[in-house]
Structure formats: C-alpha cells, structure tokens
Amino acid sequence: MLSSIEKMLFILLALLSIGATYHGFREMYLIIQRGTGKLHTENFLARAWKALRIYITQETTLKTRRLASLIHWGIVIGFTYYFLINAVDVLIGLVSGFEESLKGLTGLGATIYGVYRLLGDLLSVVVLGGVAYFIARRLVLPNKRDLTYHDNVLLHPKVKQGGQLTDSMIVGVFILLHVGARFFGEAVVVAQQGYADPYMPFASLVAPLLSGISANGLDFLRHLAWWVALGGILLFTPYFPHSKHAHLFMAPLNYLTRPQRTSLGEMAAIGIEDETKEQFGAARLEHLSKTQIFDAFACIQCNRCQDVCPAYITGKELSPSALEVNKRYLIRDAMTAIAEGAETPPLVGSVISESAVWACTGCGACLEICPVGDEPMLDIFDIRRDLVLMQGEFPADLQKAFNGMERQGNPWQNGESRVKWLEGVDFPVPTVDENPDFEVLYWTGCAVSYDPRAAETARAFLKVLHSAGVNFAILGERETCTGDVARRAGNEYLYYELATQNVETLNEVKPKRIVATCPHCLHNIGKEYHQFGLQALEVIHHTQLIDELIKAGRIPPMANPAQWSNVTFHDPCYLGRHNDIVDEPRQALNGVGIQIHEMPRNRKNSLCCGAGGAQFWKEEEHGAKAVNLERYEEALATGAETLAVGCPFCMQMFESARATLGSGPQVRDIAEMIAAALPDPTPEPAVGD
C-alpha cells in the first residue's frame, strides 16, 4: 500500500521511536530495581493466568462505579484488540500484495477475516465513545469530582497545577486520533469499493460522506489515515513510560509479580534481628519494596481507594490515591536521575503528610478496592516503621501503649493478673497445664483481661463453650499481647519480641486449634506468626466456632426473637476484609432465629470502626468527623435496635459513639446474644457439700 519512500520513512521513524521508548522502559525497570526485596515469579503459570483473567474480565474494576467501569472495560477490550489490528495494518502498509491476499481468501479464511473486520469496526466505535465519555467526565460531567481531592491532602506541585488533567488529555487525544484515524481509513476503503460492507457496518455508515471525492483523493485520505493511526503510535510510545497510560501493561504485571500473602493485609517481616541492616522501614522511595515502587507505575489514578478510606471520608489528610499519584510524579520529575541512583526526597513531606501517615486505620479497604492491585496501606506502615525505629518520631500517646506491651505485656499498662476477669464464672476454666488434652485453645487477648466490656463478651463466650460441652483451655498467665498495635504502629522491634515469645509458647503447647474473640489476635497468630516459626495450626474466630456448634446441634436454637428482633451487623475489618470471614457471623445469628438488617456498607465493603492501625491508642487525627461516629450513624440509619459486633475494639468504638450521640442501637457481641438465650450453668458444688 505504501510507496517505497513512505516505507523507508516509517521504518526510520519506527527505529527512532523504539530507541526512545526502550530508554523510557529501561528507566522504569531500573527505578523499580532500586527497591528492596524482589518481584515474585514463583508459580508463574498460576500468576500469569490470574493476571490475564483480571485484565480480560476487569473483575476488580467492576466492583464499583459500574457505568464508568463497563465503559472502561469496553476500552480495554477494544484497545487490546487494536494490538492485532495495528500488526495487520503495518503488514498491509509495508508488505506489497498483503491486503490483496487477505481480500482473496475463501471459505473459512474469508469468514475469519470478515469477523476480524467486524470486531475491528465495532470495537473502534466502542473505544471512541468510551474515550469521549472519559474526557467529558474529566471536564464537565458531575462525577468529575470523583477525581479530585480534599484541600488538606498533600499533592505534588504538578498535580496541584493540573498535571493529571494534562496527562489524561494527552492520552485521550492520542487514542481518539489513533482509533479515529484508523476507523476513518476503513470508511475510505468502503467508499473506494463503492458499496456497503456487511462486516464494517459503522464504517459503511460514514462512507457515503466521502462519495464526492475522487479516486486519487480517496487514496490520499487512506494514506493519511494510515500515517495518523500508526505514525501516531510511534510518536506517542516514547511518552508512554511517563504517562498514567503505562497502567495498560503495568497493572497486569503488578498482579503477576506481587507477593503472595496469607491474607489481604499481611505485613512482611523486615529482618529486625539482622544486625547488618542499616535501614528499617521506608524513609525514601528506594527504601520501599520493588512491588511498592511498581504500584506507582500501575496506578490508574482513579481515586477509588480514597472513596472507601475511612480517614479520607471523615476529612483527614490521608488519601491513599494521592500517595500513589505523588509517588508517580516524584518519579516522573526525575526519572533519569532516580534510575541512575540519585537519592530521592523523604517520603514524608513529598508524597504524604505526617498527619496522613498516622491517620491510617489499617482497615485494608484501599487494598480490597484497588483495580490494579496497589497496596498503599503497606507503604504507610513501612513509613511508620522508619519514623518509629529510625527517627523516634511518633504520636506521644503511643509511647504509653509501647511501654505497656514491653513491661506489662499489654497496651493498657495494667500489671494485674490476666485471669482476674474470670472472677464470678461459675464453672471451671482450665489452663493448658490443668487440661493438657484440650481440643480448643481460647486465646483471650489483652482486651478481655483489661477491658471490662470485653470481659463481658468473654464470659458470655465461655458460657457458650460450657453449654456446648467444648473441651477447651486457656493459656492464663502464659499469654501475652500478640503485638498487633506495635506492628501496625511501626514498632517492629517490639512486635518481634512479643511474637517470638508467643510463638515459643504456642509451639510448646502445640494446640491444634485456637479460637479468638479478637480479630486482631486471630489475624496475627493465624496470618503473620508463621514469619517467626509458628507451627501450622488452625486459628478461627469465635463466631465461626459458634456457627459450627449450632450446625452440630450442640447449641439449641432457643434465642428470643422478641429480644433481638431488629439487628444490624458490623463486619470488623480484620475479620471480613482481611480474613474473608463474612458468612459465619451471620449464619450464627440466623441459626438461632436472628435476622439481620444490613447496613449499606457490609461484608468486605464494611466501613472501619476507627480503632485499627493503632488508632485506639492515640488521639484521632484532625478531620471533619470521627470515624466511629460515621460508622455508628450508618447503623443508626438502618433503624436497628441492636448493633451486633465481633470485635472488642469495635465494641468500644461504638459504645463511645453511642455515648456521644446520646442514643442509638445497643451494642452487643454475637457471643452475648447467643449466650443470653442459654440457661445459666449450674454452679460447681463447694468442697464439702
């Protein structure tokens, strides 16, 4: 199709473009390689299949914003198909007679070529319409506010100046020109043949507009369209590594290479015992892991993570989206220098504010919602590690919790016995030493020992265990804090000390099964203690065990529906989102006749109570509203009389919110609701009776 001169020009332009593009991609690679750890490729085929599935189905994107997500899906499919279209068009342009050979196909070959053209025609229109929608969304549609930030959120100067809009317009205009020119070229082909093509219905609709143009004019337009479509690619690709459009291929690669975690928010160990290490946590970009730097290139900049962030929703300075966008612009500003090893600015102050660092509740909502697999929460926790371990800078309130965990084995700084809460229990509660043949170890946790409200839940749960005849035991004084607060607050050294102590105890006791009433204890023992040598065992939540006992007929279905007639349930973050336990709590309530009126945000979409990420032990960062009030008011809006929970910290946060509002649903743990319908146990006879 092309003349000899055109072919030479195209090949020359292609070589220049490939060289410039390679340089940009190489810089991306070198920047990622500056991170710690490694990109993971073990179980490659399974990883590749997952990445391909997510890319093709867009299942992660379709979780929310359904209209925009469906339009984006159409663009993804269309743009992917255009890799094939562009390859064929290059051959048509450069290989003499190639187009004629395609048109001369017969039988199955002709059908395949026809379907190829039909899909190209349809998907061209889908892409053009989709990109036009997203440009309008950026500029004029009401939902453009989804792509903005609170005024108090730290933004890179170029983001503040509209850099994202400029980048989006460059990408959008390129796609419109590329796909539009190619579509126009096909309309020219239809006009040249002089009749409608059933395999190109949309191009056939446009072709009559060209009916008055001469044969030479149509030929010129065909060449022009080819050059705009394919020459445009060669001009754009060197910009590709600098653009948000890099997510087109970096997003699937992010899923391909990210670590395999035991749960959504498992934090990695950082070798705190390694005396040769000089840096713990992340002060600068190069201190982040390779996959965390990869995140910045994969980010689609859609702001879905900030839509579900409890800190952002309540007006704090934290936007997980802004964190990733700022990382990207920090890199973009100095790609060559960073690739060559230049030191980057401190993360605090350049990509995130100090207040935002300490506003994160560790709920994992940003991880759950991200369509490209980014993990900004883990960046924040690594930044906290640096602030605590390397710089000694953290909220003063946390020092009390740290001191308590270090000296008394609990963040309450309470030196009393861990089993004092058992006073008044009318049946034996054996320790593992007293009952070495136990079936289930009840890990009580610090809250039960030192928070009276959590102790009520624990005593109710003991009543359930006793009534069901469960052979259980507790560690008693041998138990100490799991260290969740320390790890999420950045004090990895303290966490290491507590975790290794608990792992030593558990490996000695060798429980086959542990049940916990605290999701944070459940998560750390079940999903993170393996990093410190914990032998394999099953760790379950008390609502799972209750559900199991009900189904086994060991707990009678004798709840009083009148007492619990209007109930809503709050999914704790470290139960539902982090550990995928969403059905059993509901089944436990349903199993005794209690129906649930769901809040709008439920199951894995539940909104945090505000206590996680060490927030329970410090003053909440400044914002427009307290997180616990935001969530409690959502429960209140259901009209429920009872708010069921499954976490001692959620319990306290909602009790506090209820006190603040002066009214609202009563807060009850599921164990308390089940135990209320059970007969009181017969007291053990006194000695001598």
XYZ file of C-alpha atoms in Angstrom:
689
model
C 0.000 0.000 0.000
C 2.725 2.483 0.945
C 5.199 3.838 -1.559
C 8.868 2.947 -1.209
C 9.665 6.377 0.242
C 6.818 6.051 2.765
C 8.090 2.634 3.810
C 11.597 3.980 4.377
C 10.274 6.918 6.393
C 8.118 4.651 8.515
C 10.969 2.244 9.255
C 13.268 5.136 10.173
C 10.626 6.662 12.454
C 9.981 3.236 13.987
C 13.668 2.758 14.809
C 13.872 6.188 16.441
C 10.679 5.537 18.375
C 11.786 2.103 19.552
C 15.080 3.536 20.779
C 13.424 6.361 22.712
C 10.750 4.059 24.097
C 13.330 1.484 25.164
C 15.171 4.207 27.061
C 12.000 5.095 28.977
C 11.132 1.492 29.774
C 14.693 0.815 30.859
C 14.486 3.725 33.296
C 11.233 2.312 34.689
C 12.952 -1.038 35.165
C 15.994 0.492 36.872
C 13.827 2.574 39.205
C 11.823 -0.479 40.249
C 15.032 -2.420 40.783
C 16.176 0.175 43.320
C 13.529 -1.110 45.709
C 14.116 -3.746 48.363
C 13.115 -7.386 48.148
C 12.166 -8.930 44.831
C 9.427 -9.192 42.252
C 7.798 -12.577 42.593
C 7.518 -15.007 39.701
C 7.194 -18.338 41.528
C 4.169 -20.389 40.390
C 4.434 -18.387 37.205
C 1.656 -20.074 35.240
C -0.890 -19.594 38.026
C 0.190 -15.984 38.419
C 0.005 -15.387 34.679
C -3.473 -16.883 34.481
C -4.692 -14.694 37.345
C -3.203 -11.571 35.779
C -4.716 -12.403 32.394
C -8.113 -13.183 33.931
C -8.217 -9.907 35.824
C -7.105 -7.990 32.745
C -9.667 -9.548 30.401
C -12.646 -9.663 32.791
C -11.825 -6.396 34.597
C -13.356 -8.059 37.651
C -11.514 -5.805 40.071
C -12.558 -2.663 38.213
C -16.203 -3.716 38.092
C -16.503 -3.803 41.900
C -17.765 -0.236 41.934
C -18.685 2.699 39.631
C -20.476 0.264 37.356
C -21.206 2.615 34.414
C -17.672 4.019 34.216
C -16.259 0.532 34.796
C -18.274 -1.018 31.966
C -17.175 1.749 29.604
C -13.576 1.238 30.725
C -13.977 -2.493 30.100
C -15.048 -1.758 26.529
C -11.976 0.426 26.029
C -9.715 -2.286 27.453
C -11.117 -4.947 25.130
C -11.028 -2.605 22.155
C -7.536 -1.330 22.822
C -6.284 -4.881 23.333
C -7.810 -5.929 20.024
C -6.033 -2.999 18.427
C -2.693 -4.716 19.030
C -3.813 -7.241 16.404
C -5.330 -4.554 14.178
C -2.145 -2.488 14.253
C 0.006 -5.503 13.424
C -2.169 -6.328 10.400
C -2.248 -2.694 9.291
C 1.554 -2.484 9.430
C 1.742 -5.553 7.195
C -0.805 -4.039 4.822
C 1.264 -0.875 4.625
C 4.699 -2.429 4.298
C 4.175 -5.758 2.502
C 3.138 -5.400 -1.107
C 0.158 -7.560 -2.035
C -0.670 -8.475 1.596
C -4.026 -6.694 1.576
C -4.974 -8.262 -1.749
C -4.171 -11.726 -0.398
C -6.498 -11.096 2.567
C -9.291 -9.985 0.282
C -8.725 -13.059 -1.866
C -9.311 -15.516 0.983
C -12.116 -18.045 0.539
C -14.043 -20.399 2.764
C -13.085 -20.411 6.432
C -10.273 -17.945 5.868
C -12.679 -15.419 4.366
C -15.045 -15.869 7.315
C -12.259 -15.341 9.839
C -11.111 -12.212 8.003
C -14.699 -10.977 7.938
C -15.127 -11.493 11.674
C -11.789 -9.753 12.228
C -13.045 -6.687 10.330
C -16.428 -6.769 12.075
C -14.820 -6.787 15.533
C -12.468 -4.005 14.465
C -15.397 -1.904 13.285
C -17.498 -2.457 16.396
C -14.676 -2.032 18.893
C -13.459 1.137 17.179
C -16.812 2.725 17.917
C -16.757 1.371 21.486
C -13.309 2.856 22.124
C -14.118 6.196 20.531
C -17.348 6.518 22.500
C -15.667 5.402 25.725
C -12.755 7.807 25.468
C -15.129 10.649 24.607
C -17.082 9.807 27.768
C -13.966 9.848 29.947
C -12.804 13.157 28.503
C -16.234 14.613 29.230
C -16.052 13.112 32.700
C -12.750 14.827 33.313
C -14.049 18.180 32.099
C -17.792 18.633 32.532
C -19.747 15.689 33.959
C -20.810 15.876 37.637
C -18.823 12.754 38.537
C -15.559 14.561 37.714
C -15.494 15.243 41.477
C -14.509 11.578 41.896
C -11.112 12.596 40.527
C -10.472 15.458 42.952
C -9.003 15.625 46.465
C -9.758 17.406 49.724
C -7.952 20.723 50.033
C -5.991 19.446 53.036
C -4.430 16.492 51.169
C -0.747 16.854 50.283
C -0.319 16.865 46.497
C 2.770 17.023 44.292
C 3.095 20.573 42.878
C 2.469 19.348 39.322
C -0.657 17.502 40.434
C -1.890 20.703 42.055
C -1.218 22.547 38.811
C -3.391 20.134 36.837
C -0.770 17.652 35.693
C -3.200 14.735 35.870
C -5.694 16.520 33.622
C -2.963 17.367 31.118
C -1.717 13.778 31.081
C -5.258 12.450 30.670
C -5.914 14.814 27.779
C -2.695 13.784 26.026
C -3.626 10.129 26.349
C -7.255 10.740 25.414
C -6.442 12.797 22.332
C -3.874 10.210 21.215
C -6.449 7.402 21.441
C -9.074 9.455 19.610
C -6.597 10.262 16.837
C -5.250 6.735 16.627
C -8.544 4.852 16.636
C -10.430 7.616 14.872
C -7.933 7.769 12.017
C -7.960 4.018 11.603
C -11.782 3.946 11.617
C -11.842 6.786 9.077
C -9.381 4.859 6.925
C -11.744 1.883 6.867
C -14.601 4.203 5.845
C -12.374 5.326 2.976
C -11.869 1.660 1.986
C -15.638 1.177 1.879
C -16.018 4.335 -0.207
C -13.327 3.078 -2.598
C -15.125 -0.221 -3.193
C -18.372 1.648 -3.835
C -20.778 -0.474 -1.773
C -21.593 -1.113 1.896
C -19.526 -3.763 3.636
C -21.616 -6.028 5.915
C -18.502 -6.688 8.012
C -17.980 -2.962 8.636
C -21.465 -1.571 9.358
C -20.307 1.609 11.111
C -17.635 2.421 8.552
C -20.309 1.845 5.897
C -22.460 4.490 7.555
C -19.654 7.033 7.263
C -18.532 6.096 3.749
C -21.361 7.944 1.886
C -19.984 11.210 3.284
C -16.958 10.646 1.038
C -18.901 9.914 -2.129
C -17.930 13.135 -3.912
C -14.171 12.657 -3.529
C -12.107 11.476 -6.496
C -10.234 8.185 -6.577
C -6.919 9.977 -6.093
C -8.402 11.943 -3.216
C -9.625 8.769 -1.513
C -6.228 7.167 -1.966
C -4.580 10.204 -0.384
C -7.031 10.062 2.554
C -6.322 6.337 3.011
C -2.591 7.003 3.263
C -3.145 9.967 5.574
C -5.356 7.913 7.889
C -2.748 5.127 7.965
C 0.008 7.548 8.900
C -2.033 9.306 11.593
C -3.055 5.965 13.099
C 0.289 4.168 13.026
C 2.680 7.076 12.891
C 0.832 8.458 15.906
C 1.769 5.327 17.845
C 5.432 5.864 17.054
C 5.234 9.466 18.239
C 3.346 8.553 21.418
C 5.216 5.488 22.676
C 8.278 7.423 23.957
C 5.854 9.338 26.193
C 4.301 6.074 27.364
C 6.653 5.402 30.338
C 5.974 8.904 31.663
C 2.203 8.648 31.347
C -0.537 7.169 33.520
C -1.337 5.134 30.390
C 1.515 2.836 31.436
C -1.045 1.114 33.655
C -2.266 -0.618 30.486
C 0.520 -3.174 30.862
C 1.903 -2.396 34.340
C -1.388 -3.313 36.032
C -1.412 -6.943 34.831
C 2.311 -7.166 35.547
C 1.610 -5.894 39.062
C -0.673 -8.868 39.677
C 1.890 -11.135 38.054
C 4.755 -10.104 40.351
C 3.201 -9.096 43.685
C 3.907 -11.172 46.829
C 1.574 -13.997 47.764
C 0.200 -13.012 51.172
C -1.559 -15.213 53.696
C -4.258 -12.547 53.878
C -5.090 -9.203 52.333
C -3.073 -7.075 54.747
C -0.290 -9.367 55.922
C 2.753 -7.255 56.731
C 6.122 -8.676 55.789
C 8.872 -9.192 58.331
C 11.819 -6.837 57.846
C 14.622 -8.815 59.484
C 14.672 -6.815 62.687
C 17.127 -9.320 64.148
C 19.641 -8.722 61.325
C 22.425 -6.674 62.899
C 23.891 -5.794 59.494
C 20.821 -3.867 58.355
C 21.116 -0.106 58.476
C 17.577 0.863 57.437
C 14.263 -0.365 58.811
C 11.118 0.889 57.152
C 10.884 3.419 54.355
C 12.169 6.974 54.592
C 12.676 7.387 50.842
C 11.340 5.847 47.658
C 14.308 3.492 47.327
C 13.568 2.044 50.788
C 10.201 0.751 49.576
C 9.984 -2.744 48.151
C 10.158 -3.310 44.413
C 6.473 -4.148 44.309
C 5.628 -0.921 46.157
C 7.522 1.118 43.557
C 5.796 -0.960 40.879
C 2.492 0.214 42.367
C 3.218 3.799 41.348
C 3.540 2.791 37.690
C 0.461 0.532 37.834
C -1.810 3.118 39.484
C -4.715 4.089 37.241
C -5.276 7.259 39.314
C -9.000 6.531 39.635
C -9.301 7.534 43.334
C -11.452 4.520 44.194
C -9.219 3.831 47.184
C -9.919 7.219 48.708
C -13.664 6.664 48.148
C -13.550 3.842 50.713
C -10.810 5.167 53.020
C -12.372 5.911 56.439
C -9.760 8.586 57.120
C -10.432 10.386 53.840
C -14.209 10.001 54.146
C -14.098 11.766 57.516
C -11.944 14.644 56.289
C -8.451 13.606 57.379
C -5.359 14.460 55.342
C -4.953 10.891 54.128
C -5.743 9.939 50.552
C -4.232 6.577 49.555
C -4.729 7.626 45.949
C -2.738 10.825 46.444
C 0.059 8.723 47.964
C 0.395 6.636 44.798
C -0.082 9.603 42.459
C 2.547 11.610 44.354
C 4.962 8.671 44.126
C 4.384 8.576 40.371
C 5.010 12.284 39.924
C 8.050 12.194 42.190
C 9.458 9.538 39.838
C 8.284 11.300 36.702
C 10.016 14.525 37.739
C 13.445 12.905 37.814
C 13.260 9.523 36.076
C 16.766 9.591 34.660
C 18.381 10.744 37.914
C 16.497 8.194 40.018
C 17.284 5.425 37.541
C 20.960 6.344 37.830
C 20.883 6.093 41.632
C 20.149 9.615 42.854
C 18.785 9.903 46.392
C 15.090 10.752 46.424
C 13.375 13.221 48.792
C 11.919 11.978 52.104
C 8.530 10.369 51.562
C 7.014 12.304 54.453
C 6.515 15.772 53.086
C 6.820 14.836 49.414
C 4.274 12.055 48.879
C 2.349 12.073 52.178
C 1.987 14.341 55.193
C 2.901 13.219 58.702
C -0.711 13.592 59.833
C -1.847 11.364 56.961
C 0.703 8.703 57.943
C -0.843 8.453 61.395
C -4.463 8.687 60.200
C -4.466 5.238 58.558
C -6.649 2.709 60.397
C -5.130 -0.301 58.642
C -8.590 -1.359 57.510
C -7.366 -2.609 54.123
C -10.226 -1.030 52.169
C -7.751 0.561 49.740
C -6.202 -2.846 49.053
C -9.566 -4.530 48.576
C -10.933 -1.956 46.124
C -7.853 -1.204 44.012
C -8.446 -2.452 40.457
C -4.720 -2.819 39.739
C -3.520 -4.458 42.961
C -1.802 -1.455 44.582
C -1.201 -1.601 48.351
C -0.853 1.966 49.726
C -1.682 0.841 53.284
C 1.516 -1.200 53.379
C 3.524 1.813 52.189
C 2.155 3.758 55.135
C 3.048 1.031 57.605
C 6.590 0.913 56.240
C 6.841 4.694 56.589
C 5.695 4.305 60.208
C 8.442 1.739 60.761
C 11.020 4.289 59.691
C 9.511 7.034 61.831
C 9.441 4.835 64.941
C 12.593 2.740 64.571
C 14.923 5.118 62.759
C 13.744 8.579 63.738
C 11.915 8.069 67.028
C 9.045 10.255 65.831
C 5.509 9.104 66.590
C 2.405 10.320 68.466
C 3.189 10.657 72.165
C 0.122 8.634 73.129
C 1.611 5.546 71.512
C 4.540 5.594 73.914
C 2.185 4.542 76.708
C 0.939 1.580 74.695
C 4.511 0.631 73.758
C 5.601 0.823 77.404
C 2.657 -1.308 78.489
C 3.336 -4.014 75.928
C 7.023 -4.056 76.797
C 6.695 -4.031 80.581
C 3.271 -5.488 81.412
C 2.569 -7.472 78.248
C -0.467 -5.373 77.340
C -1.063 -1.883 75.910
C -3.307 -0.950 78.861
C -0.208 -0.707 81.087
C -2.045 -2.896 83.572
C 0.048 -5.137 85.812
C -2.870 -7.117 87.238
C -3.386 -10.806 86.601
C -4.523 -11.727 83.094
C -7.158 -14.055 84.539
C -8.790 -11.684 87.023
C -11.705 -11.359 84.595
C -12.669 -14.965 85.425
C -13.940 -13.935 88.851
C -17.615 -14.820 89.090
C -17.552 -17.548 86.438
C -19.500 -20.475 87.958
C -17.700 -23.330 86.230
C -14.059 -24.368 85.816
C -11.991 -22.567 83.185
C -8.852 -24.689 82.946
C -5.450 -23.597 81.768
C -3.467 -25.749 79.359
C -1.440 -27.014 82.304
C -4.619 -28.118 84.094
C -6.178 -29.610 80.943
C -3.377 -30.737 78.624
C -5.824 -32.785 76.492
C -7.893 -29.774 75.393
C -9.429 -29.671 71.910
C -9.566 -25.894 71.541
C -7.284 -23.218 72.963
C -9.164 -19.999 73.700
C -6.781 -17.111 73.066
C -8.402 -14.444 75.212
C -6.295 -11.420 74.224
C -5.415 -8.323 76.217
C -8.807 -6.656 75.840
C -10.550 -9.448 77.719
C -8.082 -9.197 80.597
C -8.100 -5.412 80.997
C -11.250 -4.015 79.402
C -14.386 -4.741 81.485
C -16.646 -4.575 78.437
C -14.556 -7.131 76.542
C -14.563 -9.324 79.657
C -18.361 -9.453 79.468
C -18.088 -10.808 75.935
C -15.514 -13.378 77.008
C -17.666 -14.602 79.906
C -20.605 -14.948 77.518
C -18.437 -16.942 75.136
C -17.306 -19.203 77.985
C -20.976 -19.819 78.740
C -21.500 -20.898 75.143
C -18.466 -23.214 75.249
C -19.554 -24.724 78.559
C -23.138 -25.204 77.385
C -21.953 -26.925 74.203
C -19.563 -29.178 76.093
C -16.436 -27.946 74.318
C -13.192 -29.269 75.730
C -11.176 -26.047 75.906
C -8.380 -24.408 77.838
C -6.699 -21.017 78.122
C -3.065 -20.039 78.499
C -3.774 -17.836 81.505
C -0.671 -16.009 82.700
C 1.401 -17.594 79.927
C -0.398 -15.483 77.346
C 0.922 -12.055 76.408
C -0.007 -9.384 73.862
C 0.148 -10.508 70.232
C 1.748 -7.160 69.382
C -0.724 -6.080 66.712
C -0.638 -2.493 67.968
C 3.158 -2.431 67.892
C 3.421 -3.750 64.323
C 0.700 -1.516 62.879
C 2.184 1.483 64.687
C 5.632 0.814 63.227
C 7.391 -0.625 66.285
C 8.575 -3.789 64.579
C 11.224 -4.464 67.221
C 8.614 -4.674 69.975
C 6.391 -6.785 67.760
C 9.259 -9.171 67.096
C 9.864 -9.587 70.847
C 6.183 -10.285 71.595
C 5.608 -12.507 68.580
C 8.646 -14.697 69.187
C 7.638 -15.107 72.840
C 4.127 -16.171 71.888
C 5.355 -18.454 69.117
C 7.664 -20.200 71.577
C 4.746 -20.724 73.957
C 2.383 -21.981 71.263
C 4.950 -24.326 69.756
C 5.450 -25.771 73.223
C 1.715 -26.137 73.932
C 1.038 -27.445 70.406
C -2.655 -26.559 70.067
C -4.332 -27.971 67.007
C -6.938 -25.275 67.097
C -7.138 -21.746 68.501
C -10.274 -19.657 68.864
C -10.091 -15.899 69.436
C -12.726 -13.287 70.224
C -10.449 -10.550 68.862
C -9.963 -10.433 65.064
C -6.605 -8.700 65.544
C -5.313 -11.592 67.640
C -6.773 -14.023 65.117
C -5.024 -12.246 62.258
C -1.601 -12.005 63.838
C -1.492 -15.562 65.144
C -3.093 -17.096 62.084
C -1.608 -14.991 59.297
C 1.640 -13.375 60.467
C 3.191 -15.519 63.208
C 4.334 -18.051 60.602
C 7.063 -15.480 59.834
C 8.523 -16.238 63.261
C 8.326 -20.027 63.154
C 4.814 -20.836 64.383
C 3.965 -24.409 63.555
C 0.896 -24.986 61.401
C -2.382 -24.796 63.278
C -5.950 -23.662 62.728
C -6.981 -20.266 64.069
C -10.685 -19.377 63.987
C -12.935 -16.604 65.205
C -15.428 -17.253 67.972
C -18.342 -16.620 65.602
C -17.034 -19.413 63.379
C -16.953 -21.809 66.308
C -20.428 -20.738 67.431
C -21.769 -21.300 63.917
C -20.121 -24.712 63.866
C -21.626 -25.658 67.239
C -25.110 -24.556 66.184
C -24.931 -26.605 62.987
C -23.731 -29.607 65.004
C -26.762 -29.291 67.289
C -24.640 -28.526 70.349
C -26.281 -25.133 70.877
C -30.088 -25.216 70.916
C -31.918 -22.735 68.636
C -33.585 -21.047 71.606
C -32.861 -17.338 71.068
C -35.706 -14.989 71.854
C -36.707 -13.279 68.579
C -38.510 -10.557 70.510
C -35.306 -9.642 72.301
C -33.245 -9.487 69.105
C -35.891 -8.582 66.535
C -34.135 -5.661 64.842
C -30.412 -6.296 64.423
C -27.696 -4.996 62.132
C -24.182 -6.406 61.994
C -20.857 -4.608 61.622
C -18.101 -6.573 59.889
C -14.787 -5.926 61.668
C -12.053 -5.111 59.151
C -9.679 -7.808 60.399
C -12.471 -10.361 60.292
C -14.216 -9.710 56.996
C -11.907 -7.822 54.682
C -8.555 -9.103 55.934
C -9.555 -12.698 56.644
C -12.622 -13.302 54.495
C -14.861 -14.298 57.426
C -18.212 -12.774 56.497
C -20.754 -15.593 56.349
C -20.213 -17.361 59.672
C -21.161 -14.435 61.945
C -24.399 -14.021 60.034
C -25.044 -17.755 59.991
C -24.508 -17.905 63.754
C -27.214 -15.285 64.279
C -29.526 -16.789 61.674
C -29.028 -20.203 63.256
C -30.827 -19.085 66.402
C -33.555 -17.162 64.605
C -31.998 -13.681 64.499
C -32.442 -11.858 61.188
C -30.056 -9.101 60.123
C -30.870 -5.749 58.523
C -27.699 -4.983 56.597
C -26.015 -1.606 56.515
C -25.256 -0.245 53.024
C -21.550 -0.899 53.569
C -21.277 -4.515 54.649
C -19.177 -7.645 54.354
C -15.886 -6.816 52.599
C -17.179 -3.332 51.868
C -17.699 -2.621 55.564
C -16.537 0.740 56.894
C -13.925 0.651 59.659
C -14.920 1.439 63.248
C -11.826 3.648 63.523
C -9.826 1.605 66.049
C -7.408 -0.301 63.805
C -3.895 0.639 62.813
C -3.158 1.600 66.452
C -5.790 4.377 66.330
C -7.412 3.026 69.503
C -4.306 4.066 71.455
C -3.924 7.631 70.205
C -5.905 10.765 69.529
C -7.641 10.639 66.175
C -6.033 12.856 63.542
C -7.815 16.116 62.808
C -10.669 15.866 60.329
C -14.287 16.784 59.770
C -15.693 13.861 61.765
C -14.723 10.896 63.908
C -14.636 7.571 62.067
C -16.592 5.731 64.743
C -19.419 8.272 64.507
C -19.564 7.894 60.726
C -19.993 4.138 61.043
C -22.320 4.194 64.051
C -24.628 6.681 62.329
C -24.827 4.267 59.399
C -26.002 1.582 61.818
C -28.436 4.053 63.378
C -29.891 4.872 59.957
C -30.977 1.238 59.487
C -33.434 1.650 62.362
C -31.812 -1.271 64.162
C -32.213 -1.577 67.910
C -29.107 -3.722 68.278
C -25.717 -3.382 66.609
C -24.042 -6.802 66.629
C -20.237 -6.909 66.593
C -17.469 -9.466 66.734
C -14.504 -7.448 67.971
C -13.725 -5.885 71.372
C -12.333 -2.738 69.767
C -15.362 -2.254 67.534
C -17.439 -2.703 70.706
C -15.622 0.117 72.482
C -15.673 2.453 69.489
C -19.414 2.073 69.052
C -20.143 2.327 72.772
C -18.224 5.605 72.671
C -20.181 6.794 69.621
C -23.465 5.889 71.317
C -22.458 7.889 74.374
C -21.524 10.844 72.162
C -24.865 10.804 70.352
C -26.855 10.054 73.494
C -28.965 7.409 71.764
C -28.828 4.671 69.192
C -28.759 0.895 68.939
C -27.325 -1.065 71.843
C -24.004 -2.735 71.058
C -23.693 -6.467 71.669
C -21.159 -9.083 70.704
C -22.611 -12.095 68.906
C -21.449 -14.305 71.788
C -23.507 -12.214 74.209
C -26.583 -12.503 72.015
C -26.251 -16.291 71.786
C -25.442 -16.714 75.477
C -28.445 -14.627 76.555
C -30.789 -17.392 75.401
C -28.880 -20.186 77.143
C -29.722 -21.347 80.650
C -27.295 -20.322 83.361
C -24.875 -23.110 84.192
C -25.264 -24.969 87.433
C -22.609 -23.704 89.860
C -19.898 -26.165 90.798
C -20.542 -27.530 94.335
C -18.298 -26.192 97.046
C -15.830 -28.546 98.680
C -17.546 -30.496 101.471
C -21.084 -30.168 100.102
